[in-house]
Coordinates of C-alpha atoms in Angstrom, one line a residue:
M1 CA 71.2 121.6 98.5
S2 CA 74.5 119.2 98.2
D3 CA 77.5 120.0 100.5
P4 CA 79.7 122.5 99.3
D5 CA 83.1 121.3 97.9
L6 CA 85.9 121.6 100.5
G7 CA 88.2 123.7 97.8
D8 CA 85.6 126.1 97.3
L9 CA 85.2 126.8 101.0
Q10 CA 89.0 127.1 101.2
A11 CA 88.9 129.4 98.7
F12 CA 86.3 131.4 100.0
A13 CA 88.1 131.8 103.3
A14 CA 91.4 132.8 101.6
V15 CA 89.7 135.6 99.6
A16 CA 87.7 136.5 102.8
R17 CA 91.0 136.9 104.9
A18 CA 93.2 138.7 102.2
R19 CA 90.1 141.1 101.1
S20 CA 91.5 140.5 97.7
F21 CA 91.0 137.7 94.8
R22 CA 94.8 138.9 93.7
G23 CA 95.9 138.9 97.4
A24 CA 94.7 135.4 98.0
A25 CA 95.7 134.0 94.6
A26 CA 99.2 135.3 95.1
L27 CA 99.4 133.6 98.6
G28 CA 98.0 130.4 97.6
G29 CA 99.8 130.1 94.3
V30 CA 96.6 129.6 92.3
S31 CA 94.8 132.2 89.7
A32 CA 92.6 134.8 90.7
S33 CA 90.2 133.6 88.0
S34 CA 89.9 129.9 89.7
L35 CA 89.4 131.4 93.0
S36 CA 86.3 133.8 91.3
E37 CA 85.0 130.7 89.9
A38 CA 85.1 128.8 93.2
L39 CA 83.1 131.7 94.9
R40 CA 80.7 131.7 92.2
R41 CA 79.8 127.8 92.6
L42 CA 80.0 128.4 96.5
E43 CA 77.5 131.2 96.6
A44 CA 75.3 129.2 93.8
R45 CA 75.1 126.1 96.0
V46 CA 74.4 128.1 99.4
G47 CA 72.2 130.5 97.7
V48 CA 73.6 133.5 99.5
R49 CA 75.9 136.1 98.5
L50 CA 78.9 135.6 100.7
L51 CA 81.5 138.4 99.2
N52 CA 80.6 142.0 98.4
R53 CA 82.8 142.7 95.2
T54 CA 84.1 146.2 93.8
T55 CA 86.8 147.2 91.6
R56 CA 88.5 148.4 94.7
S57 CA 87.6 145.8 97.6
V58 CA 86.5 142.6 98.4
T59 CA 84.6 142.5 101.7
P60 CA 82.5 139.6 103.2
T61 CA 78.6 140.2 103.8
E62 CA 77.0 139.3 106.9
A63 CA 76.7 135.8 106.0
G64 CA 80.2 135.4 104.9
E65 CA 81.2 136.9 108.1
R66 CA 79.3 134.3 110.1
L67 CA 80.5 131.5 107.9
L68 CA 84.0 132.7 108.1
A69 CA 83.9 132.8 111.7
R70 CA 82.8 129.2 111.9
L71 CA 84.5 128.0 109.1
G72 CA 88.0 129.2 109.9
P73 CA 88.6 127.0 112.9
A74 CA 87.3 123.9 111.1
L75 CA 89.6 124.5 108.2
D76 CA 92.4 125.1 110.5
A77 CA 91.8 121.6 111.8
V78 CA 91.6 120.1 108.5
S79 CA 95.0 121.4 107.4
S80 CA 96.4 120.1 110.6
A81 CA 95.0 116.8 110.1
L82 CA 96.3 116.6 106.6
D83 CA 99.8 117.7 107.9
V84 CA 99.8 114.7 110.3
V85 CA 99.1 112.5 107.1
E86 CA 101.8 114.3 105.1
S87 CA 104.3 113.7 107.8
Y88 CA 104.1 110.2 107.3
K89 CA 105.7 110.6 103.8
H90 CA 108.8 112.1 105.3
T91 CA 109.1 110.5 108.7
A92 CA 110.0 106.7 109.4
S93 CA 107.1 105.8 111.5
G94 CA 104.6 103.4 111.8
T95 CA 104.1 99.6 112.1
L96 CA 105.5 97.2 109.5
R97 CA 103.7 93.8 109.3
L98 CA 105.7 91.1 107.9
N99 CA 104.7 87.3 107.1
V100 CA 107.9 85.2 107.0
P101 CA 108.9 81.3 107.3
T102 CA 110.6 79.7 110.2
A103 CA 114.0 79.6 108.3
V104 CA 113.8 83.5 107.7
S105 CA 112.9 84.4 111.2
R106 CA 115.7 82.3 112.9
I107 CA 118.7 82.8 110.2
V108 CA 118.2 85.7 108.1
L109 CA 115.8 88.3 110.0
P110 CA 117.3 88.9 113.2
P111 CA 120.5 90.6 112.3
I112 CA 118.7 92.8 109.6
L113 CA 115.8 93.7 111.8
A114 CA 117.9 94.6 114.9
A115 CA 119.7 97.0 113.1
F116 CA 116.8 98.3 111.4
L117 CA 114.9 98.9 114.5
L118 CA 117.9 100.6 116.4
R119 CA 118.2 102.9 113.4
H120 CA 114.3 103.6 113.4
P121 CA 113.1 104.0 116.8
G122 CA 109.7 105.4 115.5
I123 CA 108.8 102.2 113.8
R124 CA 107.2 99.0 115.3
V125 CA 107.5 95.8 113.4
E126 CA 105.0 92.9 113.9
V127 CA 106.5 89.5 112.4
T128 CA 104.3 86.5 112.0
V129 CA 106.0 83.4 111.4
E130 CA 104.3 81.0 109.0
D131 CA 105.5 78.3 106.7
T132 CA 102.6 77.9 104.5
F133 CA 101.9 80.4 101.6
I134 CA 99.4 82.9 102.0
D135 CA 97.8 85.9 100.5
V136 CA 99.7 88.7 102.6
L137 CA 97.6 91.4 101.6
A138 CA 94.1 89.7 102.3
A139 CA 96.0 88.6 105.8
G140 CA 96.6 92.2 106.4
F141 CA 100.4 92.4 105.9
D142 CA 102.6 94.8 104.3
A143 CA 104.8 92.4 102.9
G144 CA 106.1 88.8 103.0
I145 CA 109.3 87.0 102.7
R146 CA 109.5 83.9 101.0
Y147 CA 112.0 81.9 98.8
E148 CA 111.6 82.5 94.9
E149 CA 109.7 79.7 93.9
R150 CA 107.1 80.8 96.6
V151 CA 106.6 84.3 95.4
E152 CA 103.7 85.8 94.0
R153 CA 104.7 86.8 90.3
D154 CA 102.8 90.0 90.2
M155 CA 104.6 91.0 93.2
V156 CA 107.8 93.2 93.7
A157 CA 110.6 91.2 95.0
V158 CA 113.7 92.5 96.6
P159 CA 116.5 90.3 97.9
I160 CA 116.9 90.1 101.6
G161 CA 119.7 88.4 103.4
P162 CA 122.5 85.9 101.9
R163 CA 122.1 85.3 98.2
I164 CA 123.2 81.7 98.7
Q165 CA 122.3 79.3 101.3
R166 CA 122.5 75.4 101.7
F167 CA 120.8 72.4 103.1
A168 CA 123.6 70.7 105.4
T169 CA 123.6 66.8 106.5
A170 CA 125.0 66.2 110.0
A171 CA 125.2 63.9 112.8
S172 CA 126.8 64.0 116.3
P173 CA 130.2 62.7 116.9
A174 CA 128.8 59.9 119.1
Y175 CA 126.3 58.9 116.4
V176 CA 129.4 58.8 113.9
A177 CA 131.3 56.8 116.1
R178 CA 128.5 54.3 116.7
R179 CA 127.2 54.1 113.0
G180 CA 130.3 55.4 110.9
R181 CA 130.2 57.9 108.0
P182 CA 128.0 57.7 105.0
G183 CA 130.3 57.9 102.0
H184 CA 127.5 58.6 99.6
P185 CA 124.0 59.8 99.8
R186 CA 122.6 56.2 99.0
D187 CA 124.2 55.0 102.2
L188 CA 121.7 57.1 104.2
L189 CA 119.1 54.4 103.5
Q190 CA 120.9 52.1 106.2
H191 CA 121.1 55.2 108.7
E192 CA 118.8 56.8 111.2
C193 CA 117.6 60.0 109.8
I194 CA 115.7 62.7 111.5
R195 CA 112.9 64.0 109.3
H196 CA 110.9 67.4 109.0
R197 CA 107.2 67.3 108.4
F198 CA 105.9 70.4 106.9
A199 CA 102.6 72.2 108.1
S200 CA 101.1 70.8 104.8
G201 CA 101.9 67.2 106.1
A202 CA 104.5 66.9 103.5
M203 CA 107.8 65.0 104.1
P204 CA 109.7 65.4 101.0
S205 CA 112.6 63.1 100.3
W206 CA 116.4 64.4 101.0
E207 CA 118.1 66.0 98.1
F208 CA 121.6 66.1 97.2
E209 CA 123.6 67.5 94.4
R210 CA 127.4 67.1 93.1
G211 CA 128.3 69.1 90.0
A212 CA 125.5 68.1 87.4
E213 CA 124.2 65.1 89.4
T214 CA 121.1 65.6 91.4
L215 CA 119.5 62.6 93.5
R216 CA 116.8 62.4 96.0
V217 CA 117.0 59.8 98.9
A218 CA 113.9 58.6 100.9
V219 CA 115.1 58.2 104.2
S220 CA 113.7 57.1 107.4
G221 CA 114.3 57.0 111.0
P222 CA 113.1 57.1 114.7
L223 CA 111.8 60.6 114.7
V224 CA 109.5 62.9 112.5
A225 CA 108.9 66.4 113.9
T226 CA 107.5 69.7 112.9
A227 CA 109.8 71.7 115.3
V228 CA 113.5 72.2 114.2
D229 CA 114.4 72.8 117.7
L230 CA 113.3 69.3 118.7
E231 CA 115.0 67.8 115.5
V232 CA 118.4 69.8 116.1
E233 CA 118.1 68.7 119.8
A234 CA 117.6 64.9 118.8
A235 CA 120.5 65.0 116.4
L236 CA 122.7 66.7 119.4
Q237 CA 121.9 63.7 121.4
G238 CA 122.8 61.3 119.0
V239 CA 119.5 60.1 117.8
G240 CA 120.4 60.1 114.0
V241 CA 121.2 62.0 111.0
I242 CA 119.7 65.4 110.2
S243 CA 119.5 67.5 107.0
L244 CA 118.2 71.1 107.5
F245 CA 119.2 74.6 106.5
E246 CA 123.0 75.2 107.1
G247 CA 122.2 78.2 109.4
F248 CA 120.3 76.2 111.8
L249 CA 123.4 73.8 112.5
S250 CA 126.4 76.3 112.1
D251 CA 126.7 77.0 115.8
A252 CA 126.9 73.4 116.3
F253 CA 129.4 72.9 113.5
A254 CA 131.5 75.7 115.3
D255 CA 131.9 74.1 118.7
G256 CA 131.9 70.5 117.5
R257 CA 128.7 69.3 118.8
L258 CA 127.8 68.1 115.1
V259 CA 129.8 66.7 112.3
P260 CA 129.1 67.5 108.7
L261 CA 128.4 64.7 106.5
L262 CA 128.5 64.3 102.6
E263 CA 129.9 68.0 102.4
D264 CA 130.5 67.4 98.8
W265 CA 126.8 67.0 98.0
W266 CA 125.0 69.8 100.0
P267 CA 122.6 71.4 97.6
S268 CA 122.6 75.2 97.4
F269 CA 119.8 77.4 96.5
S270 CA 119.2 81.2 96.2
G271 CA 118.2 83.2 99.2
P272 CA 115.1 84.6 100.0
F273 CA 113.1 87.7 98.9
L274 CA 111.0 90.4 100.5
Y275 CA 107.8 91.0 98.3
Y276 CA 105.1 93.4 98.2
P277 CA 102.5 95.0 95.8
G278 CA 104.0 97.5 93.4
N279 CA 102.1 100.6 94.2
R280 CA 102.9 104.3 94.6
H281 CA 101.4 104.9 97.9
M282 CA 103.7 102.7 100.1
P283 CA 103.4 102.6 104.0
P284 CA 106.4 104.7 105.3
A285 CA 107.5 101.8 107.3
L286 CA 107.9 99.7 104.6
R287 CA 109.8 102.4 102.5
A288 CA 112.2 102.8 105.2
F289 CA 112.8 99.0 105.6
L290 CA 113.4 98.7 101.8
D291 CA 115.9 101.4 102.1
H292 CA 117.5 99.7 104.7
L293 CA 117.6 96.3 102.8
K294 CA 119.4 98.5 100.0
T295 CA 122.2 99.2 102.6
E296 CA 122.4 95.9 103.7
T297 CA 122.9 94.3 100.2
R298 CA 125.5 96.9 99.5
H299 CA 127.4 95.7 102.5
I300 CA 126.8 92.0 101.5
A301 CA 128.0 92.7 98.2
S302 CA 131.2 94.7 99.5

């Protein structure tokens, strides 16, 4: 004998408790005929009559009484379990797992994430910082943050953070006093430059733009690193010229520890995007984060 359908068992319990097909139908918002059909299926599967039916009354048989006694608590437990799941649709809770690059974790995410967590104390966020591009879903993440050229085309992409960012070139006042200011990007070929190596091993040339003119300069220098903090500290100590996201250098610009160089040539690029699969059953924590980003976007726009 195959296992009875849960819906058929629920229909039996409803009718047995109400002692009426019409009464159970009214309480459950279904038709009496659908309940009658469910009872026929259930009795056919178990091979035992469960309800005595007359034109005036519906009463459980002995077998029906015993089934109802055992079934009632089980159905109540199922209902409670489904209520827990249902609550996730309406309550901002759970865990949000994000995969983000270093620049986003340092420049873009901190103020957004802090405000989000204070607003939603029932949500926990797990952030993994990774500069290589990965399949976020296969790796167990709810969403990723990357710049436009790295976002998978079959994903939904939502702007996050500033919509325009720049690469800045800078050096310490001591370095400028010792070596002078470059007047043109090509002058950097005669300067000591601090280079960044990506996790892939790539060390791209420095790119500059002014108006319609774009050029790349294959700089060299005494330090190559994969750690941004180390590169910035070396620049602060006067080791050489550095070129990084402006956000990494803004504090040092503000207090004079670094001097902006070649500002007319700083290239700009579009800000990052949060991307995720476009499905209907979105985790509540991700939905709450997307709603928060809409608020942030309106704030930036204003």
